[in-house]
Coordinates of C-alpha atoms in Angstrom, one line a residue:
M1 CA 96.5 144.5 58.4
R2 CA 96.3 145.5 61.7
R3 CA 93.3 147.3 63.1
R4 CA 93.8 151.0 65.0
F5 CA 91.0 151.6 67.6
G6 CA 88.6 153.3 65.6
Q7 CA 89.0 152.0 62.2
G8 CA 86.6 149.8 60.6
L9 CA 85.4 148.4 57.0
R10 CA 82.2 149.4 55.5
I11 CA 81.7 147.2 52.2
G12 CA 79.1 148.6 48.8
V13 CA 77.3 145.9 46.8
S14 CA 75.0 146.7 44.0
G15 CA 73.7 144.8 41.0
A16 CA 77.2 146.4 39.1
A17 CA 79.7 145.8 41.8
I18 CA 81.3 145.6 44.7
A19 CA 83.3 148.4 47.1
L20 CA 85.2 147.9 50.1
V21 CA 86.1 151.4 52.3
K22 CA 88.2 151.5 55.4
T23 CA 87.2 154.0 57.5
S24 CA 88.5 155.9 60.5
R25 CA 87.0 158.3 63.5
W26 CA 90.6 159.4 64.3
G27 CA 93.5 160.7 62.7
G28 CA 94.4 160.1 58.7
Q29 CA 92.2 160.2 55.9
R30 CA 88.4 159.3 57.2
A31 CA 87.6 156.8 54.1
V32 CA 90.3 155.4 51.6
V33 CA 88.1 153.0 48.8
V34 CA 90.2 149.2 49.4
A35 CA 89.6 147.5 46.2
E36 CA 87.0 148.1 43.9
H37 CA 85.6 144.4 41.2
A38 CA 83.0 145.1 39.0
L39 CA 79.9 142.3 38.4
A40 CA 77.6 140.8 35.8
Q41 CA 74.6 142.6 34.8
G42 CA 72.4 139.6 36.4
A43 CA 74.9 137.9 38.7
G44 CA 73.1 135.6 41.7
A45 CA 73.7 135.6 45.2
Q46 CA 77.1 133.3 43.7
Q47 CA 78.9 135.3 41.6
V48 CA 78.5 138.5 44.9
A49 CA 80.5 136.0 47.3
Y50 CA 83.1 135.5 44.6
A51 CA 83.2 139.3 44.1
L52 CA 83.0 140.0 48.0
R53 CA 86.1 137.5 48.4
A54 CA 88.0 138.9 45.7
V55 CA 87.7 142.6 47.6
L56 CA 88.9 141.3 50.7
A57 CA 91.8 138.8 48.8
D58 CA 94.4 141.3 49.2
G59 CA 94.0 142.0 53.4
S60 CA 94.2 140.9 56.5
W61 CA 90.5 141.7 57.9
S62 CA 90.3 139.3 60.6
R63 CA 87.8 140.4 64.0
W64 CA 87.4 144.3 61.5
P65 CA 84.2 145.8 62.4
A66 CA 82.4 145.2 58.8
C67 CA 79.0 147.4 57.8
V68 CA 77.4 146.0 54.8
I69 CA 75.3 148.1 52.6
V70 CA 73.8 146.5 49.7
A71 CA 71.4 149.1 47.0
D72 CA 68.3 149.7 47.0
D73 CA 67.2 147.9 43.9
L74 CA 68.0 144.6 45.6
A75 CA 66.2 145.0 48.1
R76 CA 62.4 146.1 49.5
L77 CA 60.9 148.7 51.5
W78 CA 57.3 148.5 53.4
Q79 CA 55.2 149.7 55.6
V80 CA 53.4 147.4 58.0
T81 CA 50.3 148.0 60.5
P82 CA 50.4 146.3 63.2
P83 CA 47.3 143.8 63.9
A84 CA 44.9 145.0 66.7
G85 CA 45.8 143.1 69.6
A86 CA 49.5 142.3 69.1
A87 CA 51.6 141.6 72.4
R88 CA 54.4 138.8 70.6
M89 CA 57.2 139.5 68.3
A90 CA 55.7 136.4 66.2
D91 CA 52.3 138.8 65.2
L92 CA 54.7 141.5 63.9
E93 CA 56.8 139.4 61.8
A94 CA 53.3 137.3 60.4
A95 CA 52.5 141.0 59.1
A96 CA 55.2 142.3 57.8
A97 CA 55.4 138.6 55.8
L98 CA 51.6 139.2 54.7
R99 CA 51.6 143.2 53.9
F100 CA 55.4 142.0 52.1
Q101 CA 53.8 139.5 49.5
Q102 CA 50.0 141.7 49.1
L103 CA 52.8 144.3 47.4
Y104 CA 54.6 142.2 45.5
G105 CA 53.1 139.3 45.2
E106 CA 55.3 136.5 45.8
P107 CA 56.1 134.8 49.6
A108 CA 58.4 136.1 52.4
S109 CA 60.1 133.5 52.8
G110 CA 62.6 134.2 50.6
W111 CA 63.4 137.4 51.8
Q112 CA 65.9 138.2 54.8
I113 CA 63.3 141.1 56.5
A114 CA 64.4 143.3 59.8
G115 CA 61.5 146.2 60.9
S116 CA 61.3 149.3 63.3
W117 CA 58.9 146.2 65.0
D118 CA 56.4 148.1 67.1
P119 CA 53.0 146.6 68.8
A120 CA 51.1 150.2 68.5
R121 CA 52.0 152.1 65.9
P122 CA 52.8 151.6 62.0
F123 CA 56.5 150.2 60.9
A124 CA 59.0 150.1 58.1
A125 CA 60.2 146.9 57.7
A126 CA 62.7 146.0 55.1
A127 CA 64.5 143.1 53.2
M128 CA 66.9 141.4 51.0
P129 CA 67.3 138.4 49.3
R130 CA 67.9 135.5 51.7
A131 CA 69.6 134.0 49.1
L132 CA 72.0 137.6 49.0
H133 CA 71.5 137.7 52.6
D134 CA 73.5 134.3 53.4
A135 CA 76.6 134.9 51.0
L136 CA 77.2 138.0 52.6
S137 CA 77.3 136.0 55.6
L138 CA 79.1 133.0 55.2
V139 CA 82.5 134.9 53.2
A140 CA 82.3 137.7 56.2
A141 CA 82.2 134.8 58.4
E142 CA 85.4 133.1 56.0
H143 CA 87.2 135.7 56.9
T144 CA 86.5 136.2 59.9
L145 CA 85.0 139.9 60.3
S146 CA 83.1 141.0 62.9
L147 CA 79.5 141.8 60.9
V148 CA 78.2 144.0 62.4
N149 CA 75.0 144.7 60.5
I150 CA 74.0 144.3 56.4
V151 CA 71.7 146.8 55.6
P152 CA 69.8 148.0 52.8
Q153 CA 71.6 151.4 51.6
F154 CA 68.6 153.8 52.4
I155 CA 68.1 152.6 55.6
A156 CA 72.0 153.0 56.0
G157 CA 71.5 156.8 55.2
W158 CA 68.1 156.7 57.7
N159 CA 69.8 155.2 60.4
R160 CA 72.4 157.8 60.4
W161 CA 70.4 161.1 60.3
C162 CA 67.3 160.3 61.9
G163 CA 68.7 161.9 65.0
L164 CA 69.3 165.0 63.5
V165 CA 65.9 165.4 61.4
A166 CA 64.1 168.9 62.4
A167 CA 60.2 168.3 62.9
D168 CA 59.6 170.9 59.5
A169 CA 62.2 168.3 57.7
W170 CA 63.1 165.8 55.2
Y171 CA 65.3 163.8 55.2
G172 CA 66.3 162.7 51.4
L173 CA 69.3 160.8 50.4
V174 CA 70.6 161.3 46.8
H175 CA 73.3 158.2 44.9
D176 CA 73.7 157.1 41.6
G177 CA 70.5 159.9 39.7
V178 CA 68.0 158.3 42.2
L179 CA 66.9 161.0 45.0
T180 CA 64.7 158.6 48.1
F181 CA 62.9 161.2 50.5
G182 CA 62.5 159.6 54.2
I183 CA 59.7 161.8 56.1
P184 CA 59.4 161.2 59.1
D185 CA 55.8 160.5 60.9
G186 CA 57.2 161.3 65.1
A187 CA 60.1 159.7 66.0
G188 CA 60.2 157.2 63.1
L189 CA 59.7 156.4 59.3
G190 CA 56.0 157.4 58.0
A191 CA 57.5 156.9 54.3
A192 CA 59.8 157.0 51.7
R193 CA 59.4 158.0 48.0
A194 CA 62.3 157.3 45.2
S195 CA 62.5 159.8 42.7
Q196 CA 64.8 159.9 39.3
V197 CA 67.1 163.1 39.2
P198 CA 66.4 164.5 36.0
A199 CA 69.5 165.6 34.0
G200 CA 70.3 169.3 35.1
A201 CA 67.6 169.3 37.9
D202 CA 68.4 171.8 39.9
A203 CA 67.2 173.7 42.9
S204 CA 63.5 174.7 41.9
W205 CA 63.5 171.3 41.0
L206 CA 63.9 169.9 44.4
G207 CA 61.2 172.1 45.6
A208 CA 59.0 171.4 43.4
H209 CA 59.2 168.1 43.6
A210 CA 59.1 168.4 47.1
A211 CA 56.2 169.7 47.3
R212 CA 54.3 167.0 45.0
E213 CA 55.8 164.4 46.7
A214 CA 53.6 165.8 49.5
L215 CA 50.9 166.4 47.8
R216 CA 50.9 163.0 47.0
L217 CA 51.3 161.6 50.2
G218 CA 48.5 164.4 51.7
V219 CA 51.1 165.6 54.4
A220 CA 52.8 169.5 54.8
A221 CA 55.5 170.0 52.5
P222 CA 58.3 170.2 54.2
A223 CA 60.0 173.7 55.0
R224 CA 63.8 172.5 54.3
L225 CA 65.6 169.0 53.2
Q226 CA 68.1 167.1 54.9
L227 CA 70.2 165.5 52.3
S228 CA 73.1 162.9 52.3
G229 CA 75.5 161.6 49.6
Q230 CA 75.7 162.7 46.2
V231 CA 74.3 166.2 46.2
P232 CA 74.7 168.3 43.4
D233 CA 76.5 171.5 44.1
N234 CA 73.2 173.7 42.5
W235 CA 70.7 171.8 45.1
R236 CA 72.4 173.7 48.0
G237 CA 70.7 176.8 49.4
D238 CA 69.2 178.2 52.5
A239 CA 66.1 175.6 52.1
V240 CA 68.6 172.6 52.0
Q241 CA 71.2 171.3 54.6
V242 CA 73.8 168.8 53.3
L243 CA 74.5 166.4 56.1
D244 CA 77.9 164.6 54.4
D245 CA 79.7 164.7 50.8
T246 CA 80.6 161.8 48.9
G247 CA 84.0 161.7 48.5
A248 CA 84.9 163.8 45.2
G249 CA 85.3 161.4 42.3
W250 CA 84.3 158.1 44.0
S251 CA 82.3 155.5 42.1
A252 CA 78.8 154.9 42.3
A253 CA 80.1 151.4 44.9
A254 CA 82.4 153.6 46.8
A255 CA 79.5 156.3 47.3
L256 CA 77.2 153.2 48.2
A257 CA 80.3 151.7 51.1
A258 CA 80.2 154.7 52.4
T259 CA 76.2 155.4 53.5
G260 CA 75.7 155.8 57.0
S261 CA 79.1 156.5 57.9
R262 CA 80.5 158.0 60.8
A263 CA 83.6 158.0 60.4

C-alpha cells in the first residue's frame, strides 16, 4: 500500500488481541482500524508474533513508520533513585536492574528495560519481557517496517501529553476499565498509580479517588485532571479536561493501538 505523507501505523498488543490502526495527520480519517487478531489466553511471544504476521498480511507496509503499544499488564513501571556519584549510563542501568529485582523478586536479565535516565534525580523506568520485545522486533523487520518504538501503553500516553499537563494537574489514562494516574514531579514523572474503575463510577468517585491517591503518596491533591483514552462521559466537567477521545465503538485492542497517536 502506498504511503502518503503523514501516514503511519499503530500496533496494539495485549494478552487478548492484536490490533493494527492506520493513522493520518492530514486529510481523510485520522485513524482507521485495519485489522484485529484474537489471542488465546496465556499466549506466549511466538503466538503474539504469529498474530502480528496475520494482521500485517493483507497490506504492503514496507517502510511505513510503526509504533507498537504494549498493554500495561504485560509490562512493568517503577521509579529508580540514581546512586550517589552516578556518572555513566551503566551506573543508571545497574540501579534500574537492582531496583527491578528488589521490587519483583526476579533478575532483570529477561526484561527489556528503558528509562528517562537522570543521574541527578529519581527517574522512571519501564520494562517488558525480552522475548516479547524480540518477537515484535523480528516481525517488524520481516515486513520492513520502520519501527519507531515498542512502548508500554501508559508511557505512550504520558510521552504524548506530559508537555501539556499543568503544574496543578495530574495526567490520567483510561483504558478497558483501568485508570492510571501519572503524577508529575517537576519536568518528569514522579509516580504512576493504576486502579480498576468500579462499575458506574461517576465524577464524584473520580475526585474522591484522586484525593485518596494523593493522601497515599503524601502529595497535594490535583486541582484538575487531564485525561486521555476511554474517558466516561459522566466524568467530564470543569475539573476534568479530556485531551483526546478514543474512536466510538472501538475495541480495547484498537484503543490500545491508538494511545499516544498524534494523528
